[in-house]
Coordinates of C-alpha atoms in Angstrom, one line a residue:
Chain A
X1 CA -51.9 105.4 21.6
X2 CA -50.0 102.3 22.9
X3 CA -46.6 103.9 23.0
X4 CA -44.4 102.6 25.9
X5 CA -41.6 104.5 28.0
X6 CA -39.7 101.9 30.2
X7 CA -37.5 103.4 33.0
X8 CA -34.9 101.1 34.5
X9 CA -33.7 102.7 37.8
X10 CA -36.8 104.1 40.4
X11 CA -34.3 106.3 42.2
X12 CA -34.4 110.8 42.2
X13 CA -34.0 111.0 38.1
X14 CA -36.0 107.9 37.0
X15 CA -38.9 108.7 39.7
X16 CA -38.4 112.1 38.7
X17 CA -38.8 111.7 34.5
X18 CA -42.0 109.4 35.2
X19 CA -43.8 112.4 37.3
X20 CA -42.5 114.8 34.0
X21 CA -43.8 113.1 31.6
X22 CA -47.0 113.3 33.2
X23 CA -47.3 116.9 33.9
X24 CA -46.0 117.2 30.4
X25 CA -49.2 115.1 29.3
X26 CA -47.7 112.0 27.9
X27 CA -50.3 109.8 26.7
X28 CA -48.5 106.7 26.5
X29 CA -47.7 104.1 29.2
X30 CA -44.8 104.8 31.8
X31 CA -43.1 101.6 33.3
X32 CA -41.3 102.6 36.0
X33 CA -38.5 99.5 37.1
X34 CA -37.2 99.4 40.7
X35 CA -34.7 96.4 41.9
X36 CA -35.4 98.1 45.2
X37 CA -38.8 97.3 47.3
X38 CA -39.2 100.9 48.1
X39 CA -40.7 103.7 46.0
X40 CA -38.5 106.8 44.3
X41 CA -36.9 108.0 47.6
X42 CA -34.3 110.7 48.7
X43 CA -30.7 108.9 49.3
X44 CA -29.3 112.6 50.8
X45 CA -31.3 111.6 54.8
X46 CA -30.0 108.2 54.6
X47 CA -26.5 109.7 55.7
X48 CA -28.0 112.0 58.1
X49 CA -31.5 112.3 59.5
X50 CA -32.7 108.6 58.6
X51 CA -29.3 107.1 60.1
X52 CA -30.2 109.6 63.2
X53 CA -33.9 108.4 63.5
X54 CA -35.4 111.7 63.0
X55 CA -36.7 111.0 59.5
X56 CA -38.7 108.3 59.4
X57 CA -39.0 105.5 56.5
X58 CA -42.0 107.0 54.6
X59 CA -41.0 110.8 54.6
X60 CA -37.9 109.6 52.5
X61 CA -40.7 108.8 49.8
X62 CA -40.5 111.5 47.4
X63 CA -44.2 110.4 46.5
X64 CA -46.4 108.4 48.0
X65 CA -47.4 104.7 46.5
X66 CA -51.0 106.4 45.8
X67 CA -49.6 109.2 43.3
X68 CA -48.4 106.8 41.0
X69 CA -51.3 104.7 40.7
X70 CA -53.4 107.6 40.3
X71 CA -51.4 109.4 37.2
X72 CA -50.9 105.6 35.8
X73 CA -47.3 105.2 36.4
X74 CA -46.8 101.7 36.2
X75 CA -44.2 101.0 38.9
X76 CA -43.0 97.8 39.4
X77 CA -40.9 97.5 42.7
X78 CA -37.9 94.4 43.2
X79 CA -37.9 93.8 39.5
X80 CA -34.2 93.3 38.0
X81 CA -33.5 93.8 34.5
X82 CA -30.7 91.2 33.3
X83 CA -30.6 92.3 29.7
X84 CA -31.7 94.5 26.7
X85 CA -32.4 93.1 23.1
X86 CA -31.8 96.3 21.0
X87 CA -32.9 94.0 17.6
X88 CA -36.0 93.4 19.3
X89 CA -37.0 96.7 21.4
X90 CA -37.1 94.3 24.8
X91 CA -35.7 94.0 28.1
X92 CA -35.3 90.4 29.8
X93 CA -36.1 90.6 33.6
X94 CA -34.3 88.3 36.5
X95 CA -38.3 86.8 36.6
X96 CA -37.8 85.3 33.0
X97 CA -40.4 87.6 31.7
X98 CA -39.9 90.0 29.2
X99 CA -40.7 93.4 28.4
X100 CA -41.0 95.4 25.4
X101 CA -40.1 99.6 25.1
X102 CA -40.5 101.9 22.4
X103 CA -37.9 104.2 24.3
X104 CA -36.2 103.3 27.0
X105 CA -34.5 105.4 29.9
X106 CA -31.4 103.9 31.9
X107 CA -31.6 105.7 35.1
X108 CA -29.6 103.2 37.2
X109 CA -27.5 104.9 39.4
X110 CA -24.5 103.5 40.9
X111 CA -23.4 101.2 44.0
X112 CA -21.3 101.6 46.6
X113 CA -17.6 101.3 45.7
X114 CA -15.9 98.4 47.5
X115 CA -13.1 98.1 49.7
X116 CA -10.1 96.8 46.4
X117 CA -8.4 95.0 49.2
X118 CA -7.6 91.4 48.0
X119 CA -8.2 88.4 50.1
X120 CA -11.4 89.7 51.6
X121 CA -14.0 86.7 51.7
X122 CA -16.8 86.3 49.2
X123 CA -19.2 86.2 51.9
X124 CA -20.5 89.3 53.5
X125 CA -18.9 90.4 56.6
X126 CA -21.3 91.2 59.3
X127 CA -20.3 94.7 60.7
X128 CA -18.8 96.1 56.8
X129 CA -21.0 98.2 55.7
X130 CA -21.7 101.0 53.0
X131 CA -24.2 103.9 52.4
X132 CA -25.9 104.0 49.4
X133 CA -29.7 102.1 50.6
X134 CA -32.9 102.4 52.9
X135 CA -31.3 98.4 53.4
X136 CA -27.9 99.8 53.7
X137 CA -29.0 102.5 56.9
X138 CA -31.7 99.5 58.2
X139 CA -28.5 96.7 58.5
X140 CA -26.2 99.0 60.3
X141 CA -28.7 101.0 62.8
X142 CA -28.5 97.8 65.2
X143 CA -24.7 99.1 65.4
X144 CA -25.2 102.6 65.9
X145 CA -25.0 102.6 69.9
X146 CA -23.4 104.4 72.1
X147 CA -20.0 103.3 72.6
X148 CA -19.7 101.6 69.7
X149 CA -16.2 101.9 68.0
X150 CA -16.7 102.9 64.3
X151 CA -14.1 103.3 61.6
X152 CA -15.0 105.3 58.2
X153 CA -12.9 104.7 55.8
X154 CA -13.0 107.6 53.5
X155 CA -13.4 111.3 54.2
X156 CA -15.4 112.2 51.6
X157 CA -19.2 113.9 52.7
X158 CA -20.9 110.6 53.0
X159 CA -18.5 109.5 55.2
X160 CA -18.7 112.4 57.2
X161 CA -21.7 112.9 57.4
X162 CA -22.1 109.6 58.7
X163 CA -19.2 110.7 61.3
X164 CA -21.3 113.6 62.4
X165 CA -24.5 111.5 63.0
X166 CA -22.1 108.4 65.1
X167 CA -20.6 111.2 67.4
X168 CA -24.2 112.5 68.1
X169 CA -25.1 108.6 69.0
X170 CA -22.0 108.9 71.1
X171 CA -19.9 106.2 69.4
X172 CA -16.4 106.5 69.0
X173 CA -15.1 107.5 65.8
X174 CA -12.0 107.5 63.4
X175 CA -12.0 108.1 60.2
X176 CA -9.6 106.9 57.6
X177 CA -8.7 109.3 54.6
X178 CA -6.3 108.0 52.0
X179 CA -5.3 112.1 50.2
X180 CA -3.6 114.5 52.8
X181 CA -6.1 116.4 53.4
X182 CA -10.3 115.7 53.4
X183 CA -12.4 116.2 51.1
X184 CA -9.3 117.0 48.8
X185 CA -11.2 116.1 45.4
X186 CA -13.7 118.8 45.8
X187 CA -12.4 121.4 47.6
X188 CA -9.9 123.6 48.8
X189 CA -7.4 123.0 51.5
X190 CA -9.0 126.0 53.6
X191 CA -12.4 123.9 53.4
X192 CA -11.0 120.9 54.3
X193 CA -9.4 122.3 57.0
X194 CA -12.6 123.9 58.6
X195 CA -14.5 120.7 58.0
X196 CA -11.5 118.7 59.7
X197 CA -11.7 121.1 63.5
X198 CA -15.5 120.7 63.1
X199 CA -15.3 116.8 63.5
X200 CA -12.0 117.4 65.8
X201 CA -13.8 119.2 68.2
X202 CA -16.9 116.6 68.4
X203 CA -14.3 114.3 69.3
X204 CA -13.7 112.4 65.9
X205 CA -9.9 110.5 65.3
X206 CA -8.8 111.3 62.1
X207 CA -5.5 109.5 59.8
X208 CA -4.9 111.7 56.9
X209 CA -2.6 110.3 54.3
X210 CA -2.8 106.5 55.2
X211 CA -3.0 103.4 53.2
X212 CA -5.8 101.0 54.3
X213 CA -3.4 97.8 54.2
X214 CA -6.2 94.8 55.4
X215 CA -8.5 93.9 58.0
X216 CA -8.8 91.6 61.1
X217 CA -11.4 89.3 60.9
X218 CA -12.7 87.1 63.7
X219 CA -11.6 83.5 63.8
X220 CA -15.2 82.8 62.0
X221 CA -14.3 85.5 58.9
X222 CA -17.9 87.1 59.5
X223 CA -16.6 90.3 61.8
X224 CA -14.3 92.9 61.4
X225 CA -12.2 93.4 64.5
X226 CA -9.9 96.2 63.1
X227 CA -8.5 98.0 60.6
X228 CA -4.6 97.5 59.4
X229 CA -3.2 100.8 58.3
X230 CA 0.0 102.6 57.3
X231 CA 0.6 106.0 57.9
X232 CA 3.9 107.7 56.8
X233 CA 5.6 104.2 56.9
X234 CA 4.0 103.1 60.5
X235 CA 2.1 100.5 60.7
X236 CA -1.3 100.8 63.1
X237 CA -4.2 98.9 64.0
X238 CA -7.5 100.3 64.3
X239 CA -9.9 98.3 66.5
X240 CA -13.6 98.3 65.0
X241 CA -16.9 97.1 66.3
X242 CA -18.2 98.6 63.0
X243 CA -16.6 99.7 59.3
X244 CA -18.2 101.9 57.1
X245 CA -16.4 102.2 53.7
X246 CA -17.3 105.5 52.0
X247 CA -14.9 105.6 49.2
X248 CA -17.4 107.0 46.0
X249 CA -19.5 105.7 43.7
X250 CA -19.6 102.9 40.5
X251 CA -21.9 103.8 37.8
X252 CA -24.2 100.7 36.9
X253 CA -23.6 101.0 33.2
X254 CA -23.2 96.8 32.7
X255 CA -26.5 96.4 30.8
X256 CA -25.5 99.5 28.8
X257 CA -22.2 98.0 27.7
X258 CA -23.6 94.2 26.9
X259 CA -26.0 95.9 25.1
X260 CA -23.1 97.7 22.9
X261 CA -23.7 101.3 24.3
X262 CA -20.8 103.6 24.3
X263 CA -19.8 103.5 28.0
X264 CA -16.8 105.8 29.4
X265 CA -17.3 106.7 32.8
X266 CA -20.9 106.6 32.5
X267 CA -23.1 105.8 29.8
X268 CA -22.1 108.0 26.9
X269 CA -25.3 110.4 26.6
X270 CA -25.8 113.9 24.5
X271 CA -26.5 117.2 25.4
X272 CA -30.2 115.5 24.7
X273 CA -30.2 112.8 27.1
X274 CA -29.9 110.1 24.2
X275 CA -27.2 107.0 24.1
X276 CA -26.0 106.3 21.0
X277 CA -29.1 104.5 20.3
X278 CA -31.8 107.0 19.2
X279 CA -34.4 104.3 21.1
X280 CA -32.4 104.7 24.2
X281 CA -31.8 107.6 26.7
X282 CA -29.7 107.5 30.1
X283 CA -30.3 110.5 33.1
X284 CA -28.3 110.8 36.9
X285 CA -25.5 109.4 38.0
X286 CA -24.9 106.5 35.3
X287 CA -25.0 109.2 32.8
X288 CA -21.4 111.0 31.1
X289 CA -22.9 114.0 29.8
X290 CA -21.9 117.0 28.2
X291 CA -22.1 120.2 29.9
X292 CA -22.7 123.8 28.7
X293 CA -21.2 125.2 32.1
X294 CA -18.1 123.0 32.1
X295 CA -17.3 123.1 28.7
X296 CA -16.8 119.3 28.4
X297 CA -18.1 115.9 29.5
X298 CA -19.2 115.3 33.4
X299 CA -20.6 112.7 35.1
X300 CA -22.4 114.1 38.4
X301 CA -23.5 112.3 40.8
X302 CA -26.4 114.6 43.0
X303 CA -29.6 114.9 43.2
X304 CA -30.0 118.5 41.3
X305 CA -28.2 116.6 38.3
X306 CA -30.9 114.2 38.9
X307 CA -34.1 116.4 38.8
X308 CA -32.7 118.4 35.7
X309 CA -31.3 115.3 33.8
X310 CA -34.8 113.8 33.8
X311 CA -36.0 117.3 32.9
X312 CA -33.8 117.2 29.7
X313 CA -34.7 113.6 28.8
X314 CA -38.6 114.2 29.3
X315 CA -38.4 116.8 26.9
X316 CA -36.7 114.8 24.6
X317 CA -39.1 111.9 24.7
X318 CA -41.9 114.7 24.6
X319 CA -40.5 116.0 21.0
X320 CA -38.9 119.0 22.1
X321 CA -34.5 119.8 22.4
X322 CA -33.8 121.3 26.0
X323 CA -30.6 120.7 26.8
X324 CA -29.4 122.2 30.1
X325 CA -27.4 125.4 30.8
X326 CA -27.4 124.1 34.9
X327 CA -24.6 124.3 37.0
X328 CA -23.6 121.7 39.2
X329 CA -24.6 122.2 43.2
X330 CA -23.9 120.2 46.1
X331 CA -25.5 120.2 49.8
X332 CA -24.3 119.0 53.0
X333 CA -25.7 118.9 56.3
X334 CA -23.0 117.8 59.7
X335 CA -24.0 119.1 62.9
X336 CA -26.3 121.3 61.7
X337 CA -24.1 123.5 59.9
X338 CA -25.6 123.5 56.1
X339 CA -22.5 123.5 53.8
X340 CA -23.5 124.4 50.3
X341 CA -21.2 123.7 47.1
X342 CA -22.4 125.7 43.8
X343 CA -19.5 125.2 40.7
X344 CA -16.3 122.9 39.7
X345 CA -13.3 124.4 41.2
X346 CA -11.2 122.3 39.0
X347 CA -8.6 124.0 37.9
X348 CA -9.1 127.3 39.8
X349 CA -6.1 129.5 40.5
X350 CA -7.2 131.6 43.6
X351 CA -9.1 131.1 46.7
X352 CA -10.6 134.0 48.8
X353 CA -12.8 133.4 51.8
X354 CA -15.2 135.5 53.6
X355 CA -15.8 135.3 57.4
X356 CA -13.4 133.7 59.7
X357 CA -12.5 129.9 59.1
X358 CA -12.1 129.7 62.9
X359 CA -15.8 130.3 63.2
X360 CA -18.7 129.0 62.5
X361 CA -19.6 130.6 59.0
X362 CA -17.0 130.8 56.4
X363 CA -17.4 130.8 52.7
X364 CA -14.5 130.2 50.1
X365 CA -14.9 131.4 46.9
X366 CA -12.8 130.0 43.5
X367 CA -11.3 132.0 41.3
X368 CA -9.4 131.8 38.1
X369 CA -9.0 135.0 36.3
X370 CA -10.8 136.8 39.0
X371 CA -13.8 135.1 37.8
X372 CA -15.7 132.4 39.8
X373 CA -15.5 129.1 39.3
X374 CA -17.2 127.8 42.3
X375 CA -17.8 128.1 46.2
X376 CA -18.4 126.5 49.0
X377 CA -20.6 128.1 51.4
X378 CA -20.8 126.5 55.2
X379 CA -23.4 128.0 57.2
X380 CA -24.8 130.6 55.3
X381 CA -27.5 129.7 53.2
X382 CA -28.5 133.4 52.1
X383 CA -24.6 134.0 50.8
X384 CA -25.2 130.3 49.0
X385 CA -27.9 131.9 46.3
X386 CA -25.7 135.0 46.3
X387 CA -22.9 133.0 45.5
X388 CA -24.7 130.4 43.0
X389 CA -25.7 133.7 40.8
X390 CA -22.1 134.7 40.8
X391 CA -20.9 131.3 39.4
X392 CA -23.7 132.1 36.7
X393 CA -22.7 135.5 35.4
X394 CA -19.4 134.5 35.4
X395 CA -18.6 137.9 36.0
X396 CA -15.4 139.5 36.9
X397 CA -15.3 139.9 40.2
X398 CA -13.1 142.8 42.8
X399 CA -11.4 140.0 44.6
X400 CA -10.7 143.0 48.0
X401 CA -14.4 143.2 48.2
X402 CA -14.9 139.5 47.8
X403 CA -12.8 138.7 50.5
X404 CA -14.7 141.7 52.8
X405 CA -17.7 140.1 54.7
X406 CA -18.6 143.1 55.1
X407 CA -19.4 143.7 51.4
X408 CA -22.7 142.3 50.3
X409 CA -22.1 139.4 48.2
X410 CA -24.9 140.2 46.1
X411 CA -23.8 143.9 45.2
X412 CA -20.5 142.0 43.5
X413 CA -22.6 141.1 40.5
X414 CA -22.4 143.8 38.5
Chain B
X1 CA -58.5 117.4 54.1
X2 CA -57.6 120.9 53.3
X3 CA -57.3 122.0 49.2
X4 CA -54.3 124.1 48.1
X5 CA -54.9 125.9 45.2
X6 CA -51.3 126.6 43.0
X7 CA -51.8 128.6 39.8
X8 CA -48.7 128.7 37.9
X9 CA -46.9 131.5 35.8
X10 CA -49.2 131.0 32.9
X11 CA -52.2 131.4 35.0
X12 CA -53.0 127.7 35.0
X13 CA -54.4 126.6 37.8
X14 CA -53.8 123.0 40.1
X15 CA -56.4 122.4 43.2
X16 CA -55.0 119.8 45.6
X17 CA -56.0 118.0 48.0
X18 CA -53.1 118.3 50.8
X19 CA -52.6 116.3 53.9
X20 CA -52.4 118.0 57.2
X21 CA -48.9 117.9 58.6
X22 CA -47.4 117.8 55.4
X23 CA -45.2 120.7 53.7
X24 CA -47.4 122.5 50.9
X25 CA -43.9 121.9 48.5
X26 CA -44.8 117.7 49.5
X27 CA -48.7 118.4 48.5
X28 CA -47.6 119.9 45.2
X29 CA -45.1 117.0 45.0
X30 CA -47.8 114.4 45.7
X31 CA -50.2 115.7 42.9
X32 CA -47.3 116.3 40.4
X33 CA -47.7 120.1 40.2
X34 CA -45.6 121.7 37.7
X35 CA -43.5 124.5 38.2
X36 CA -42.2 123.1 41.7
X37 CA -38.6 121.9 41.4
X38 CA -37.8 121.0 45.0
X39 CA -34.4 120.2 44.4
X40 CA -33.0 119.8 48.3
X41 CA -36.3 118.0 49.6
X42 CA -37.5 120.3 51.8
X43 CA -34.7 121.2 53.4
X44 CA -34.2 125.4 52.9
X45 CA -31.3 124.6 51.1
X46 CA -32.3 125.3 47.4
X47 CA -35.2 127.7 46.8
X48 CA -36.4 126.1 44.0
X49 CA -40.0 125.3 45.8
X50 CA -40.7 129.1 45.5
X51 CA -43.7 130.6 45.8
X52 CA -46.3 133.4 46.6
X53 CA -48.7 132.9 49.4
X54 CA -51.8 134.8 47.8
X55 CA -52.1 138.4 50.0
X56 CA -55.1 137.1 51.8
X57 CA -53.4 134.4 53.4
X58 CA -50.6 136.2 54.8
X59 CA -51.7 136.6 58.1
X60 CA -52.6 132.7 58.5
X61 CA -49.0 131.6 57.2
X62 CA -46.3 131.6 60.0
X63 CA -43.3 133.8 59.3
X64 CA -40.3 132.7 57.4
X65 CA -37.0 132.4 59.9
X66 CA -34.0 133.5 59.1
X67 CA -32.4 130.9 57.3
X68 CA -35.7 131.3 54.6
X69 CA -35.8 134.4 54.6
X70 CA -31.3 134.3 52.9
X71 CA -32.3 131.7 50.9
X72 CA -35.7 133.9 49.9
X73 CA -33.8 136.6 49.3
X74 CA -31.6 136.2 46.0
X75 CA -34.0 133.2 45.0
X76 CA -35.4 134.5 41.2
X77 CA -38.6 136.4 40.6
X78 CA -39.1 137.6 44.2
X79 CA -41.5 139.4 45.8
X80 CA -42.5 140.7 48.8
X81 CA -44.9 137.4 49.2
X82 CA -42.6 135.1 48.6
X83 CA -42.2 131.9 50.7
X84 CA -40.4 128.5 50.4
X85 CA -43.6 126.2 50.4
X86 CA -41.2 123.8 51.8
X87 CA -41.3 125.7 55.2
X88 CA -44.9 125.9 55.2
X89 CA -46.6 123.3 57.5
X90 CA -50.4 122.2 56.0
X91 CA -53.0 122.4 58.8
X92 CA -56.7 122.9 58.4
X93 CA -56.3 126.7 59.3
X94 CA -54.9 127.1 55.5
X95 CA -58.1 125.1 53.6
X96 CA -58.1 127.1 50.5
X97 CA -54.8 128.7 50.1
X98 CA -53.3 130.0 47.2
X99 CA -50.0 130.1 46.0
X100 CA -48.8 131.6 42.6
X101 CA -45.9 130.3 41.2
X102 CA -42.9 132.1 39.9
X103 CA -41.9 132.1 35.8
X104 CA -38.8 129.9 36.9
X105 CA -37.7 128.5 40.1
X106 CA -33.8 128.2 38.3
X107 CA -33.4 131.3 36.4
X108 CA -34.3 134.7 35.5

């Protein structure tokens, strides 16, 4: 049998569909493309322990070079694919060759989104950087030095997660957050509050509610000397030796739409994994998908979306309809403290927390209907499971024991 | 190198061959063991590398901490010999383990 799966995209879902289809026993041939030079690797370290230096290059790996070879994954590192032919079941690589699929799998991720200030030069600036890469971490550790002045603009978890690894490297730290409040998209203002005094008492600037307006470039144009800002109507000017811009994620869906895929915030998938080609699938954080828990489309971009996307779409190519019933869950790590997200809060009408938001454990639980939606769970990993199977049952919950650490979360599921 | 054998729900069983230093969820990763999700990376954050450490070995595996042991305890399937293989360091002491594997690291 000579059938051929090609994967563009070697990140978590692509690496992670290649190893399923294997354990599934797929016969066929697996290319696995990679415009990277590294292997399938974990992006969640590169914000904390890889930045810090206590994870080391080849413990990112999720496998090792050897396991592909030796289940016949073809994986082809630093190999760009410029186009698909659809008529012709081929993709044109950036090395003029070409190669033919009988089902192909877009798992390409997203980039960094950029800094939409206008009159920035075309050529890269020397200390602007972003986190999305091994090459990404590699450029900027030079920078990382005590002392240092670093600005992040954006307070979202990369960014401060990045905070919390500078202010243990003993730079100098201010962070730039354009919403009122951080993290404001996915959580509640009690969460963001918490997060806010655990930076503030490691010594890290914030300026909630301002407007990036530009930034100061050396009389060459290849550094960034500071950061112009606005903040309720006052100007202020933010020296830098470093800038890290942590404002979200683009989804790489541009070979999707030449190719004349449905594209809206993502490439436009089924509950199956499948574009609206039946030769084409697309998994992770390029992929719009509908969900079962959410009751409409999502596109998600973490790692357990990832692993369970590729799950779906392995099925699929195996012959079989699984289409998820997951719900969406987050993880981050600053300063140790493991903050845990389970759920979409969206459009949740009541918050109740458990444990003291002046402490160092503190949950917050979202509620509408005195059901819950979702939670967010900051140093307490047991209460995080508790908490994940509550989101699941979707069970009506008695909000005064909720909101009682001293109730077990676990008896609330009833 | 010390061999980790993982037999999952269905009785089907995987013999690897680990590498010393390495977590057992990483060996079971490296051979492409099904039945191991490993969503976090290794990390205690997730229990979905759950497993049970056959009886035998028991006394040869180090303790769970805390932080396992709330993560352990509302992972699925549990039972008294369950253990995130994540937090289970490979040395030669454990040449021939056994760990079962749970009907579903995800649901009931």
């Amino acid at each position: 049998m000579d059938e051929r799966i090609v994967i563009v995209g070697a990140g978590q879902a692509g690496g992670e569909l290649a190893a399923g289809l294997r354990k599934q026993g797929y016969p066929g041939r697996i290319v696995l493309l990679g415009d990277e030079p590294h292997p399938p690797y974990q992006r969640p370290p590169l914000s904390k322990g890889f930045l810090l230096g206590k994870v080391a290059l080849a413990e990112l790996y999720l496998k090792p070079l050897a396991t592909y070879e030796r289940f016949d994954i073809e994986l082809r590192l630093g190999a760009r694919v410029e186009a698909i032919d659809r008529t012709t079941r081929a993709l044109a690589l950036q090395d003029g060759s070409r190669l033919s699929y009988d089902k192909l799998v877009l798992a390409t991720g997203g980039r960094a989104r950029r800094l939409p200030l206008p009159g920035l030069p075309r050529a890269p600036i020397e200390n602007l950087f972003s986190v999305r890469s091994i090459a990404d971490i590699e450029a900027m550790r030079a920078k990382f030095v005590a002392g240092n002045r670093l600005v992040l603009v954006g307070g979202g978890y990369v960014g401060l997660e990045v905070a919390a690894v500078a202010v243990q490297l003993g730079l100098r730290v201010t962070v730039l957050e354009a919403a009122p409040r951080l993290l404001a998209r996915v959580t509640g203002p009690e969460v963001s509050t918490f997060i806010e005094q655990l930076h503030h008492e490691r010594g890290v600037d914030f300026r909630l509610a301002c407007e990036v307006q530009g930034l100061e470039l050396d009389e060459a144009g290849c550094q960034v000397r500071a950061v112009r800002i606005v903040r309720h109507g006052i100007p202020e000017q933010i020296d830098a030796d470093l800038v890290l811009v942590g404002i979200g994620l683009v989804p790489n869906t541009e070979l999707a739409s030449a190719a004349g895929l449905a594209v809206d915030d993502g490439i436009v998938v089924d509950e199956y994994a499948c574009t609206s080609d039946p030769a084409i699938l697309a998994i992770g954080d390029c992929a719009n998908q509908p969900s079962a828990f959410a009751g409409g489309r999502l596109r998600l971009e973490s790692v357990p979306n990832a692993i369970e996307h590729a799950r779906v779409a392995a099925a699929t190519l195996m012959g079989k309809r699984e289409p998820s019933a997951a719900i969406p869950w987050f993880w981050s790590d600053q300063y140790g403290l493991k903050l845990q997200m389970v759920g979409l809060s969206a459009g949740y009408e009541q918050c109740v927390t458990r444990g003291s938001a002046g402490g160092k454990e503190f949950s917050a639980f979202y509620l509408k209907d005195n059901r819950i939606l979702a939670a967010d769970v900051l140093g307490r990993p047991a209460e995080f499971m508790a908490a994940k199977r509550l989101v699941a049952s979707r069970a009506q919950v008695d909000v005064t024991r909720l909101g009682d650490a001293a109730v077990p979360l676990a008896s609330l599921a009833a | 190198m010390p061999k980790i054998k993982f037999i999952e729900a269905d009785g089907k069983e995987h013999e690897v061959e680990a590498q010393e230093g390495q977590s057992v969820m990483q060996a079971a990763m490296d051979n492409l063991v099904p039945g191991i999700v490993a969503e976090c990376g290794g990390f205690a954050s997730c229990a979905t590398c759950h497993g049970y450490v056959d009886e035998a070995w028991l006394p040869k595996v180090p303790p769970p901490d805390a932080a396992e042991e709330g993560m352990i305890a509302c992972a699925y399937h549990v039972r008294p010999t369950s253990r995130l293989t994540c937090q289970i360091t490979v040395t030669p002491a454990l040449d021939g383990l056994v760990v079962r594997l749970p009907l579903s690291q995800t649901s009931e």
